Amino acid sequence: MLERKTSWIDGKPLSEPAGTLNPTINPANGEVLALIADATAEEVDSAVRVAERLFVRGDWRKMPTSKRSQTLISLANLIRTNAEELAQLESKNAGKTIADARDEIQYGANILQFFAGILPAFCGETAPVSGNGTGLVFREPVGVCGLIVPWNFPFVVTLWKVAPALAMGNSVVLKPAPATPLTALRLAELAQEAGIPDGVLNVVFGGAEVGRALSLHPLVRKISFTGSTKTGKEVMKMAAEGVKRVSLELGGKSASLVFADADVERAANSIWSVFANAGQDCCARSRMLVQREVYDRFVECFVEHTRSIRIGNPQADDTQMGCLISSQQRERVAGYVAQGKSAGAKLCLGGEVPKGEEFDRGSFYLPTVFSEVTPDMVIAQEEIFGPVVSILPFDTEEEGVALANGTPYGLSGSVWTRDIARALRVARAVESGVISINTSSSVHLEMPFGGFKQSGMGRELSSHALEYYSELKSVFISAE
Ligand code: NAD
């Protein structure tokens, strides 16, 4: 008998959900993991009202900062205690390798610990106002936050949002992606065990309809959304109606710029900058821009490194690349590969489904490398969100930067060079929220993460994230 999972509202699962039941599956083998009941509009409304009631009552918001911080640390510790169970759930539900899932669960706990740690130091200000008196600037929580999460890093992105939202004393209604609801529900159960008051962290299941209900709800004061740019635009329009605060973390088409003076072998070994999580990564360096003098050498090395990737059962300890989230996603990726071939790009590796019995029931796709790509090709412009990289040549620094900036996106990127002046010049000139020099590591707890242009607005992580879950309040005290 399959387990039935329902939305978590006011510290318990809904006992009589009215919405339709959908299977959540393991994309590596088609196994049905659980049946998930979509929240109805009434159930979303009920979750928001519960969150609002708790916010007004202040059980969490008015808790002394040190106690709130300690409760979040307890939750981080509970995640660590239950890490293996959470990692197995995440790996099975998202098709990601168990090694990655284990890292991501630990990272989730670290995110909570980080915000719990910086919270007591996140103070307001005094202002030297010109009147006869003193100005005080407070940080107030926003209210009910609707948090909408995608399927590629379900646990991590959930905690990017939940941790700062809760740290600031807000109430939360969290909506995981329909494909990957399982770890969000476990998080809510663990939050209760850690001592977060019932009704402060609610989870509603479902897809676009539930996301819309949350984005339009008049009692939701802030929407934090991670997902595609197309959906992000719709969320922004819906939020406009109630002048809701909005953070958007959207798509990307990030570039690695490899200059001829770089350690080219090292740069060409950065295959995980695009193939990590089977390429379903908003930061994926899906465009490698390589200076012409070293282009052929780079392509040859990159293809050789890529050939060694072990793709297979995500649950096996030595697997390096799992499967895509669904067969639809695989079709989408295959469609882009077909477009690349017909546009005249050279397929150097991959471009098909791997062969073998272990791949028959899952949505696997081989890591794929295209060279001789031109900037106008669709594969060089659009986010594929799969294991496909385009390698393009450039001549001058100016041309490389223009190519890097030549898409509507601006999330991440890398610069590979031994010339420090050039590294800084190019890092400043590339229009992206994050850029790494001689590495492809992009995301750090201590630094803001988010996009320029159509990659989004607002920032996750670092103390800046707390700004996006709080309002400034100015208080003037007269001395007359
Ligand atoms: P998506 O936009 O289809 O869905 C994202 C979330 O929004 C899901 O929970 C979905 O159910 C919900 N949703 C769908 N339609 C909605 C609507 N009309 N109103 C409100 N909510 C709605 O994206 P996806 O396919 O789940 O995720 C992949 C995308 O996410 C990629 O474009 C990727 O680049 C992006 N992403 C960005 C970041 C980042 O930090 N910038 C991180 C991870 C993923």
Short mmCIF file of C-alpha atoms and ligand atoms in Angstrom, two decimals:
data_model
loop_
_atom_site.label_atom_id
_atom_site.label_comp_id
_atom_site.label_asym_id
_atom_site.label_seq_id
_atom_site.Cartn_x
_atom_site.Cartn_y
_atom_site.Cartn_z
CA MET A 1 0.00 0.00 0.00
CA LEU A 2 1.49 3.31 -1.07
CA GLU A 3 1.94 6.01 1.51
CA ARG A 4 -0.31 9.03 1.04
CA LYS A 5 1.22 12.42 1.86
CA THR A 6 -0.85 15.52 2.45
CA SER A 7 -0.11 19.19 3.01
CA TRP A 8 1.21 20.10 6.47
CA ILE A 9 -0.82 22.86 8.07
CA ASP A 10 -0.74 24.05 11.69
CA GLY A 11 1.69 21.35 12.78
CA LYS A 12 -0.07 18.32 11.27
CA PRO A 13 -0.88 16.69 7.95
CA LEU A 14 -4.33 17.34 6.52
CA SER A 15 -6.43 14.35 7.52
CA GLU A 16 -9.05 14.69 4.80
CA PRO A 17 -7.43 16.38 1.80
CA ALA A 18 -9.86 17.34 -0.95
CA GLY A 19 -7.34 17.71 -3.82
CA THR A 20 -6.34 15.16 -6.45
CA LEU A 21 -3.73 12.51 -5.66
CA ASN A 22 -0.59 12.43 -7.80
CA PRO A 23 2.21 9.88 -7.73
CA THR A 24 5.70 11.14 -6.95
CA ILE A 25 8.20 8.92 -8.69
CA ASN A 26 11.82 7.91 -8.68
CA PRO A 27 12.97 9.16 -12.11
CA ALA A 28 15.81 6.63 -12.20
CA ASN A 29 13.48 3.62 -12.37
CA GLY A 30 9.85 4.77 -12.46
CA GLU A 31 9.07 3.45 -8.95
CA VAL A 32 6.17 5.29 -7.31
CA LEU A 33 7.48 6.60 -3.98
CA ALA A 34 4.25 8.05 -2.54
CA LEU A 35 0.91 9.55 -3.48
CA ILE A 36 0.76 13.29 -2.95
CA ALA A 37 -2.51 15.16 -2.44
CA ASP A 38 -2.50 18.57 -4.17
CA ALA A 39 -3.73 21.37 -1.95
CA THR A 40 -7.02 22.94 -3.03
CA ALA A 41 -7.54 26.72 -3.08
CA GLU A 42 -9.34 26.42 0.28
CA GLU A 43 -6.46 24.47 1.78
CA VAL A 44 -3.92 27.07 0.59
CA ASP A 45 -6.12 29.75 2.11
CA SER A 46 -6.25 27.83 5.37
CA ALA A 47 -2.43 27.46 5.44
CA VAL A 48 -1.97 31.20 4.88
CA ARG A 49 -4.53 32.09 7.56
CA VAL A 50 -2.85 29.79 10.09
CA ALA A 51 0.52 31.38 9.29
CA GLU A 52 -0.99 34.85 9.61
CA ARG A 53 -2.62 34.00 12.95
CA LEU A 54 0.69 32.78 14.35
CA PHE A 55 2.46 35.87 13.06
CA VAL A 56 -0.03 38.22 14.72
CA ARG A 57 0.03 36.23 17.97
CA GLY A 58 3.81 36.43 17.93
CA ASP A 59 4.78 33.03 19.44
CA TRP A 60 7.76 32.95 17.10
CA ARG A 61 8.21 36.58 16.11
CA LYS A 62 8.38 37.79 19.72
CA MET A 63 10.54 34.93 20.96
CA PRO A 64 13.87 36.34 22.25
CA THR A 65 16.37 36.35 19.42
CA SER A 66 18.76 34.06 21.29
CA LYS A 67 16.01 31.46 21.78
CA ARG A 68 14.90 31.67 18.15
CA SER A 69 18.50 31.23 17.11
CA GLN A 70 18.89 28.23 19.45
CA THR A 71 15.74 26.62 18.02
CA LEU A 72 17.13 26.91 14.49
CA ILE A 73 20.36 25.29 15.67
CA SER A 74 18.29 22.45 17.16
CA LEU A 75 16.66 22.01 13.75
CA ALA A 76 20.10 21.96 12.08
CA ASN A 77 21.17 19.24 14.52
CA LEU A 78 18.03 17.20 13.88
CA ILE A 79 18.74 17.38 10.16
CA ARG A 80 22.24 16.05 10.84
CA THR A 81 20.85 13.23 13.00
CA ASN A 82 18.41 12.27 10.22
CA ALA A 83 20.81 13.04 7.37
CA GLU A 84 20.99 9.58 5.83
CA GLU A 85 17.21 9.19 5.68
CA LEU A 86 16.85 12.66 4.13
CA ALA A 87 19.65 11.97 1.62
CA GLN A 88 18.04 8.71 0.51
CA LEU A 89 14.69 10.48 0.05
CA GLU A 90 16.28 13.32 -1.93
CA SER A 91 18.34 11.00 -4.13
CA LYS A 92 15.36 8.77 -4.94
CA ASN A 93 12.98 11.65 -5.52
CA ALA A 94 15.25 13.88 -7.64
CA GLY A 95 17.41 11.24 -9.38
CA LYS A 96 20.56 12.87 -8.01
CA THR A 97 23.57 10.86 -6.89
CA ILE A 98 23.56 9.74 -3.29
CA ALA A 99 26.95 11.44 -2.80
CA ASP A 100 25.49 14.79 -3.91
CA ALA A 101 22.34 14.26 -1.86
CA ARG A 102 24.41 13.60 1.29
CA ASP A 103 26.39 16.80 0.70
CA GLU A 104 23.22 18.79 0.10
CA ILE A 105 21.55 17.63 3.32
CA GLN A 106 24.63 18.58 5.37
CA TYR A 107 24.73 21.88 3.52
CA GLY A 108 21.05 22.45 4.40
CA ALA A 109 21.91 22.05 8.09
CA ASN A 110 24.84 24.44 7.65
CA ILE A 111 22.56 27.07 6.12
CA LEU A 112 20.33 27.00 9.20
CA GLN A 113 23.32 27.14 11.49
CA PHE A 114 24.73 30.09 9.55
CA PHE A 115 21.55 32.19 9.84
CA ALA A 116 21.06 31.19 13.47
CA GLY A 117 24.62 32.37 14.10
CA ILE A 118 24.45 35.75 12.39
CA LEU A 119 20.93 36.56 13.59
CA PRO A 120 21.87 38.01 17.01
CA ALA A 121 24.36 40.33 15.30
CA PHE A 122 21.87 41.56 12.70
CA CYS A 123 20.98 44.76 14.53
CA GLY A 124 19.26 47.96 13.58
CA GLU A 125 20.89 51.41 13.55
CA THR A 126 20.76 54.74 15.26
CA ALA A 127 20.56 57.76 12.95
CA PRO A 128 22.01 61.22 13.57
CA VAL A 129 18.83 63.05 12.56
CA SER A 130 18.82 66.80 12.21
CA GLY A 131 15.84 67.34 14.56
CA ASN A 132 16.20 67.56 18.34
CA GLY A 133 16.03 63.85 19.16
CA THR A 134 17.28 60.45 18.15
CA GLY A 135 16.49 58.22 15.22
CA LEU A 136 16.28 54.45 15.65
CA VAL A 137 16.07 52.10 12.69
CA PHE A 138 14.56 48.68 13.43
CA ARG A 139 14.38 45.52 11.35
CA GLU A 140 10.87 44.10 11.47
CA PRO A 141 9.74 40.77 9.99
CA VAL A 142 7.58 41.07 6.88
CA GLY A 143 4.73 38.71 7.80
CA VAL A 144 3.59 35.62 5.94
CA CYS A 145 6.17 34.56 3.35
CA GLY A 146 5.17 32.32 0.43
CA LEU A 147 8.22 30.30 -0.58
CA ILE A 148 8.09 28.57 -3.98
CA VAL A 149 10.83 26.04 -4.75
CA PRO A 150 11.98 24.12 -7.89
CA TRP A 151 12.93 20.45 -8.23
CA ASN A 152 16.65 20.62 -9.00
CA PHE A 153 17.98 21.29 -5.47
CA PRO A 154 14.80 20.79 -3.42
CA PHE A 155 16.27 20.70 0.09
CA VAL A 156 18.98 23.29 -0.44
CA VAL A 157 16.77 25.90 -2.11
CA THR A 158 14.09 25.31 0.53
CA LEU A 159 16.62 26.15 3.25
CA TRP A 160 18.01 29.13 1.35
CA LYS A 161 14.55 30.60 1.90
CA VAL A 162 13.19 28.98 5.06
CA ALA A 163 16.30 29.70 7.17
CA PRO A 164 16.43 33.52 6.75
CA ALA A 165 12.61 33.81 6.71
CA LEU A 166 12.31 32.00 10.05
CA ALA A 167 15.40 33.67 11.50
CA MET A 168 13.74 37.07 11.04
CA GLY A 169 10.57 35.86 12.81
CA ASN A 170 8.31 35.49 9.78
CA SER A 171 5.68 32.79 9.25
CA VAL A 172 6.06 30.57 6.19
CA VAL A 173 3.92 28.74 3.66
CA LEU A 174 6.31 26.61 1.63
CA LYS A 175 5.44 25.12 -1.75
CA PRO A 176 7.87 22.48 -3.01
CA ALA A 177 7.89 21.51 -6.69
CA PRO A 178 5.32 18.80 -7.49
CA ALA A 179 8.08 16.41 -8.60
CA THR A 180 10.06 16.65 -5.34
CA PRO A 181 7.85 17.15 -2.28
CA LEU A 182 9.31 14.58 0.11
CA THR A 183 12.14 16.29 1.98
CA ALA A 184 10.06 19.47 2.50
CA LEU A 185 7.53 17.46 4.46
CA ARG A 186 10.26 15.83 6.59
CA LEU A 187 11.68 19.30 7.25
CA ALA A 188 8.32 20.46 8.62
CA GLU A 189 8.14 17.43 10.92
CA LEU A 190 11.67 18.05 12.18
CA ALA A 191 10.91 21.76 12.69
CA GLN A 192 8.11 20.77 15.04
CA GLU A 193 10.45 18.43 16.91
CA ALA A 194 12.99 21.28 17.19
CA GLY A 195 10.41 23.50 18.91
CA ILE A 196 9.27 25.81 16.12
CA PRO A 197 5.65 26.59 17.06
CA ASP A 198 2.96 24.82 15.02
CA GLY A 199 1.63 27.01 12.23
CA VAL A 200 4.89 28.92 11.69
CA LEU A 201 6.15 26.54 8.97
CA ASN A 202 3.40 25.16 6.73
CA VAL A 203 3.86 23.10 3.55
CA VAL A 204 1.34 23.00 0.70
CA PHE A 205 1.65 20.50 -2.15
CA GLY A 206 0.84 21.10 -5.79
CA GLY A 207 1.97 22.82 -8.97
CA ALA A 208 1.19 26.04 -10.82
CA GLU A 209 -2.34 26.42 -9.41
CA VAL A 210 -1.10 26.24 -5.83
CA GLY A 211 1.78 28.61 -6.65
CA ARG A 212 -0.72 31.06 -8.13
CA ALA A 213 -3.04 30.82 -5.12
CA LEU A 214 -0.08 31.68 -2.88
CA SER A 215 1.18 34.51 -5.09
CA LEU A 216 -2.26 36.11 -5.23
CA HIS A 217 -3.29 35.61 -1.60
CA PRO A 218 -3.90 39.02 0.04
CA LEU A 219 -2.42 37.92 3.40
CA VAL A 220 0.90 36.83 1.87
CA ARG A 221 3.27 39.79 2.20
CA LYS A 222 6.32 38.36 0.47
CA ILE A 223 6.93 35.81 -2.29
CA SER A 224 10.34 34.26 -2.69
CA PHE A 225 10.42 32.23 -5.88
CA THR A 226 13.08 30.07 -7.48
CA GLY A 227 12.33 28.60 -10.88
CA SER A 228 12.26 29.46 -14.56
CA THR A 229 12.36 33.02 -15.85
CA LYS A 230 9.01 32.49 -17.59
CA THR A 231 7.23 31.56 -14.36
CA GLY A 232 9.15 34.24 -12.44
CA LYS A 233 7.66 36.92 -14.69
CA GLU A 234 4.16 35.63 -13.99
CA VAL A 235 4.84 35.57 -10.23
CA MET A 236 6.06 39.17 -10.39
CA LYS A 237 2.86 40.27 -12.14
CA MET A 238 0.68 38.46 -9.61
CA ALA A 239 2.62 39.95 -6.69
CA ALA A 240 2.12 43.46 -8.12
CA GLU A 241 -1.58 43.33 -7.25
CA GLY A 242 -0.89 43.34 -3.50
CA VAL A 243 2.46 45.20 -3.78
CA LYS A 244 4.05 42.11 -2.27
CA ARG A 245 7.78 41.99 -1.69
CA VAL A 246 9.32 39.70 -4.31
CA SER A 247 12.60 37.82 -4.59
CA LEU A 248 13.21 35.91 -7.80
CA GLU A 249 16.00 33.44 -8.47
CA LEU A 250 15.58 32.49 -12.10
CA GLY A 251 17.32 30.84 -15.03
CA GLY A 252 20.86 31.16 -16.30
CA LYS A 253 23.12 30.64 -19.30
CA SER A 254 26.39 31.22 -17.54
CA ALA A 255 29.75 31.41 -19.29
CA SER A 256 33.25 30.27 -18.43
CA LEU A 257 35.72 32.61 -20.12
CA VAL A 258 39.00 30.79 -20.75
CA PHE A 259 41.92 33.00 -21.79
CA ALA A 260 45.02 31.69 -23.58
CA ASP A 261 47.20 32.61 -20.57
CA ALA A 262 45.15 30.37 -18.23
CA ASP A 263 46.05 26.95 -16.89
CA VAL A 264 44.09 25.48 -19.80
CA GLU A 265 44.26 21.88 -18.55
CA ARG A 266 42.76 22.93 -15.23
CA ALA A 267 40.05 24.96 -16.92
CA ALA A 268 39.25 22.02 -19.20
CA ASN A 269 38.90 19.82 -16.15
CA SER A 270 36.01 21.97 -14.86
CA ILE A 271 33.47 19.56 -16.30
CA TRP A 272 31.38 19.56 -13.12
CA SER A 273 30.72 23.26 -13.62
CA VAL A 274 28.20 22.12 -16.23
CA PHE A 275 27.52 18.43 -15.59
CA ALA A 276 26.90 18.54 -11.81
CA ASN A 277 23.33 17.50 -11.01
CA ALA A 278 23.11 16.25 -14.62
CA GLY A 279 23.28 19.87 -15.78
CA GLN A 280 20.07 20.80 -13.97
CA ASP A 281 21.78 23.65 -12.20
CA CYS A 282 20.92 27.32 -12.59
CA CYS A 283 24.66 28.13 -12.25
CA ALA A 284 25.73 25.60 -14.92
CA ARG A 285 28.51 26.99 -17.11
CA SER A 286 26.65 25.80 -20.20
CA ARG A 287 28.77 28.06 -22.42
CA MET A 288 32.54 27.67 -22.49
CA LEU A 289 34.05 30.69 -24.26
CA VAL A 290 37.64 29.90 -25.17
CA GLN A 291 40.31 32.13 -26.70
CA ARG A 292 41.09 30.91 -30.18
CA GLU A 293 44.81 30.12 -29.61
CA VAL A 294 43.89 27.41 -27.10
CA TYR A 295 40.45 26.45 -28.43
CA ASP A 296 41.34 23.09 -30.04
CA ARG A 297 43.43 21.98 -27.04
CA PHE A 298 40.63 22.96 -24.65
CA VAL A 299 37.97 21.08 -26.63
CA GLU A 300 40.12 17.96 -26.79
CA CYS A 301 40.87 17.96 -23.02
CA PHE A 302 37.28 18.83 -22.06
CA VAL A 303 35.90 15.95 -24.17
CA GLU A 304 38.42 13.52 -22.66
CA HIS A 305 37.50 14.47 -19.10
CA THR A 306 33.78 14.28 -19.91
CA ARG A 307 34.19 10.81 -21.41
CA SER A 308 35.28 9.52 -18.00
CA ILE A 309 32.03 10.50 -16.20
CA ARG A 310 30.36 7.48 -14.59
CA ILE A 311 26.63 7.74 -15.24
CA GLY A 312 24.30 5.23 -13.61
CA ASN A 313 22.11 4.27 -10.67
CA PRO A 314 21.95 7.40 -8.46
CA GLN A 315 21.90 5.24 -5.34
CA ALA A 316 25.27 3.60 -6.07
CA ASP A 317 28.16 5.14 -4.14
CA ASP A 318 30.48 5.42 -7.14
CA THR A 319 27.96 7.00 -9.55
CA GLN A 320 28.99 10.50 -10.61
CA MET A 321 25.96 11.49 -12.67
CA GLY A 322 22.36 10.38 -12.12
CA CYS A 323 19.34 10.95 -14.32
CA LEU A 324 17.19 13.91 -15.30
CA ILE A 325 14.10 14.74 -13.28
CA SER A 326 11.61 13.26 -15.78
CA SER A 327 11.19 11.84 -19.26
CA GLN A 328 9.68 15.20 -20.33
CA GLN A 329 12.87 16.95 -19.25
CA ARG A 330 14.89 14.41 -21.23
CA GLU A 331 12.74 15.07 -24.30
CA ARG A 332 13.35 18.79 -23.86
CA VAL A 333 17.11 18.25 -23.70
CA ALA A 334 17.04 15.91 -26.72
CA GLY A 335 15.10 18.59 -28.62
CA TYR A 336 17.87 21.14 -27.96
CA VAL A 337 20.52 18.64 -29.05
CA ALA A 338 18.63 18.06 -32.33
CA GLN A 339 18.47 21.85 -32.87
CA GLY A 340 22.22 22.17 -32.23
CA LYS A 341 23.00 19.48 -34.79
CA SER A 342 20.70 20.92 -37.43
CA ALA A 343 22.12 24.43 -36.87
CA GLY A 344 25.58 23.08 -37.77
CA ALA A 345 27.27 22.74 -34.35
CA LYS A 346 29.74 19.85 -34.12
CA LEU A 347 28.63 17.09 -31.73
CA CYS A 348 31.86 15.93 -30.05
CA LEU A 349 30.37 13.60 -27.44
CA GLY A 350 27.05 12.24 -26.16
CA GLY A 351 23.86 13.53 -27.73
CA GLU A 352 21.89 10.39 -26.93
CA VAL A 353 20.40 8.18 -24.26
CA PRO A 354 22.96 5.78 -22.71
CA LYS A 355 22.58 2.14 -23.69
CA GLY A 356 22.16 -0.70 -21.22
CA GLU A 357 19.56 -2.40 -19.10
CA GLU A 358 20.14 -0.17 -16.07
CA PHE A 359 19.07 2.87 -18.11
CA ASP A 360 15.89 1.42 -19.59
CA ARG A 361 13.39 2.61 -17.00
CA GLY A 362 14.97 5.96 -16.07
CA SER A 363 15.34 9.38 -17.71
CA PHE A 364 19.10 9.22 -18.30
CA TYR A 365 20.96 11.29 -20.91
CA LEU A 366 24.66 11.23 -21.76
CA PRO A 367 26.85 14.25 -21.05
CA THR A 368 26.96 16.10 -24.35
CA VAL A 369 29.62 18.41 -25.78
CA PHE A 370 29.15 20.68 -28.79
CA SER A 371 32.00 22.62 -30.39
CA GLU A 372 31.94 25.06 -33.33
CA VAL A 373 28.88 26.71 -31.84
CA THR A 374 28.05 30.25 -32.95
CA PRO A 375 26.53 32.82 -30.56
CA ASP A 376 23.24 33.07 -32.45
CA MET A 377 22.44 29.34 -32.19
CA VAL A 378 19.57 28.42 -29.91
CA ILE A 379 21.84 26.10 -27.88
CA ALA A 380 24.07 29.11 -27.13
CA GLN A 381 21.19 31.35 -26.08
CA GLU A 382 18.59 29.34 -24.18
CA GLU A 383 18.80 27.57 -20.85
CA ILE A 384 18.76 23.83 -21.63
CA PHE A 385 18.83 22.63 -18.00
CA GLY A 386 20.45 19.34 -18.88
CA PRO A 387 23.94 17.91 -19.47
CA VAL A 388 24.78 19.89 -22.61
CA VAL A 389 27.66 22.31 -23.09
CA SER A 390 28.46 24.61 -26.02
CA ILE A 391 32.09 25.59 -26.61
CA LEU A 392 32.58 28.82 -28.58
CA PRO A 393 35.80 30.54 -29.66
CA PHE A 394 36.62 34.24 -29.21
CA ASP A 395 39.61 36.43 -30.13
CA THR A 396 39.94 39.52 -27.95
CA GLU A 397 39.05 40.19 -24.30
CA GLU A 398 36.44 42.68 -25.45
CA GLU A 399 34.83 40.11 -27.72
CA GLY A 400 34.84 37.47 -24.94
CA VAL A 401 33.08 39.81 -22.52
CA ALA A 402 30.50 40.79 -25.14
CA LEU A 403 29.79 37.12 -25.81
CA ALA A 404 29.44 36.38 -22.10
CA ASN A 405 26.96 39.26 -21.81
CA GLY A 406 25.08 38.34 -24.97
CA THR A 407 22.08 36.55 -23.43
CA PRO A 408 19.15 37.84 -21.37
CA TYR A 409 20.57 36.05 -18.31
CA GLY A 410 23.19 37.08 -15.75
CA LEU A 411 23.48 34.60 -12.92
CA SER A 412 26.96 33.17 -12.65
CA GLY A 413 30.22 32.60 -14.51
CA SER A 414 33.95 31.98 -14.35
CA VAL A 415 37.11 33.65 -15.63
CA TRP A 416 40.21 31.55 -16.23
CA THR A 417 43.44 33.54 -16.59
CA ARG A 418 46.82 33.95 -14.85
CA ASP A 419 46.70 37.74 -15.31
CA ILE A 420 45.24 39.23 -12.11
CA ALA A 421 44.46 42.58 -13.73
CA ARG A 422 42.55 40.89 -16.52
CA ALA A 423 40.77 38.61 -14.03
CA LEU A 424 39.43 41.59 -12.10
CA ARG A 425 38.67 43.64 -15.23
CA VAL A 426 36.65 40.81 -16.75
CA ALA A 427 34.96 39.87 -13.47
CA ARG A 428 33.71 43.46 -13.19
CA ALA A 429 32.65 43.63 -16.85
CA VAL A 430 30.59 40.43 -16.91
CA GLU A 431 26.98 41.24 -16.06
CA SER A 432 26.23 38.54 -13.51
CA GLY A 433 25.49 38.35 -9.79
CA VAL A 434 28.27 35.85 -9.13
CA ILE A 435 31.60 35.29 -10.85
CA SER A 436 34.46 32.98 -9.91
CA ILE A 437 38.12 33.36 -10.85
CA ASN A 438 40.05 30.20 -11.76
CA THR A 439 37.34 27.98 -10.30
CA SER A 440 33.72 27.20 -10.87
CA SER A 441 32.67 27.24 -7.25
CA SER A 442 29.85 29.82 -7.16
CA VAL A 443 27.79 29.46 -4.03
CA HIS A 444 29.08 30.35 -0.58
CA LEU A 445 27.07 30.80 2.61
CA GLU A 446 28.87 34.03 3.39
CA MET A 447 28.29 35.73 0.02
CA PRO A 448 25.08 36.93 -1.62
CA PHE A 449 23.76 34.74 -4.42
CA GLY A 450 21.41 35.93 -7.16
CA GLY A 451 21.17 37.27 -10.66
CA PHE A 452 21.48 40.34 -12.84
CA LYS A 453 19.09 40.95 -15.75
CA GLN A 454 16.51 38.19 -16.31
CA SER A 455 18.22 35.85 -13.85
CA GLY A 456 16.27 37.49 -11.07
CA MET A 457 16.13 40.05 -8.31
CA GLY A 458 16.98 39.94 -4.62
CA ARG A 459 19.66 37.74 -3.08
CA GLU A 460 19.88 34.48 -1.16
CA LEU A 461 22.54 33.70 1.47
CA SER A 462 24.88 35.97 3.48
CA SER A 463 23.55 38.57 5.91
CA HIS A 464 22.00 40.34 2.90
CA ALA A 465 19.36 37.60 2.68
CA LEU A 466 17.96 38.78 6.02
CA GLU A 467 17.29 42.18 4.42
CA TYR A 468 14.92 40.51 1.98
CA TYR A 469 12.87 38.97 4.79
CA SER A 470 12.54 42.16 6.82
CA GLU A 471 11.19 45.71 6.63
CA LEU A 472 12.99 48.81 7.86
CA LYS A 473 11.13 50.83 10.45
CA SER A 474 12.31 54.31 11.43
CA VAL A 475 11.41 55.54 14.93
CA PHE A 476 12.11 59.11 15.99
CA ILE A 477 12.30 59.99 19.68
CA SER A 478 11.89 63.65 20.50
CA ALA A 479 14.27 65.13 23.05
CA GLU A 480 12.16 68.26 23.55
P1 NAD B 1 9.27 26.27 -12.76
O1 NAD B 1 9.30 27.73 -12.98
O2 NAD B 1 8.47 25.45 -13.70
O3 NAD B 1 8.69 25.93 -11.31
C1 NAD B 1 9.27 26.44 -10.15
C2 NAD B 1 8.24 26.40 -9.04
O4 NAD B 1 7.17 27.28 -9.36
C3 NAD B 1 7.59 25.03 -8.80
O5 NAD B 1 7.34 24.87 -7.43
C4 NAD B 1 6.30 25.16 -9.58
O6 NAD B 1 5.29 24.27 -9.13
C5 NAD B 1 5.92 26.60 -9.32
N1 NAD B 1 5.07 27.20 -10.35
C6 NAD B 1 4.90 26.79 -11.64
N2 NAD B 1 4.06 27.63 -12.27
C7 NAD B 1 3.70 28.59 -11.38
C8 NAD B 1 2.87 29.74 -11.45
N3 NAD B 1 2.24 30.08 -12.56
N4 NAD B 1 2.76 30.51 -10.35
C9 NAD B 1 3.42 30.21 -9.20
N5 NAD B 1 4.19 29.12 -9.07
C10 NAD B 1 4.35 28.32 -10.16
O7 NAD B 1 10.79 25.82 -12.70
P2 NAD B 1 11.35 24.35 -12.53
O8 NAD B 1 11.23 23.69 -13.84
O9 NAD B 1 10.77 23.69 -11.33
O10 NAD B 1 12.88 24.65 -12.16
C11 NAD B 1 13.84 24.87 -13.13
C12 NAD B 1 14.16 26.35 -13.26
O11 NAD B 1 14.56 26.87 -11.99
C13 NAD B 1 15.32 26.60 -14.18
O12 NAD B 1 15.01 27.65 -15.06
C14 NAD B 1 16.45 27.03 -13.24
O13 NAD B 1 17.42 27.84 -13.81
C15 NAD B 1 15.71 27.69 -12.15
N6 NAD B 1 16.51 27.71 -10.92
C16 NAD B 1 17.07 28.89 -10.53
C17 NAD B 1 17.85 28.95 -9.38
C18 NAD B 1 18.47 30.24 -8.95
O14 NAD B 1 18.86 30.34 -7.80
N7 NAD B 1 18.57 31.23 -9.80
C19 NAD B 1 18.05 27.81 -8.60
C20 NAD B 1 17.46 26.62 -9.02
C21 NAD B 1 16.67 26.59 -10.19
#
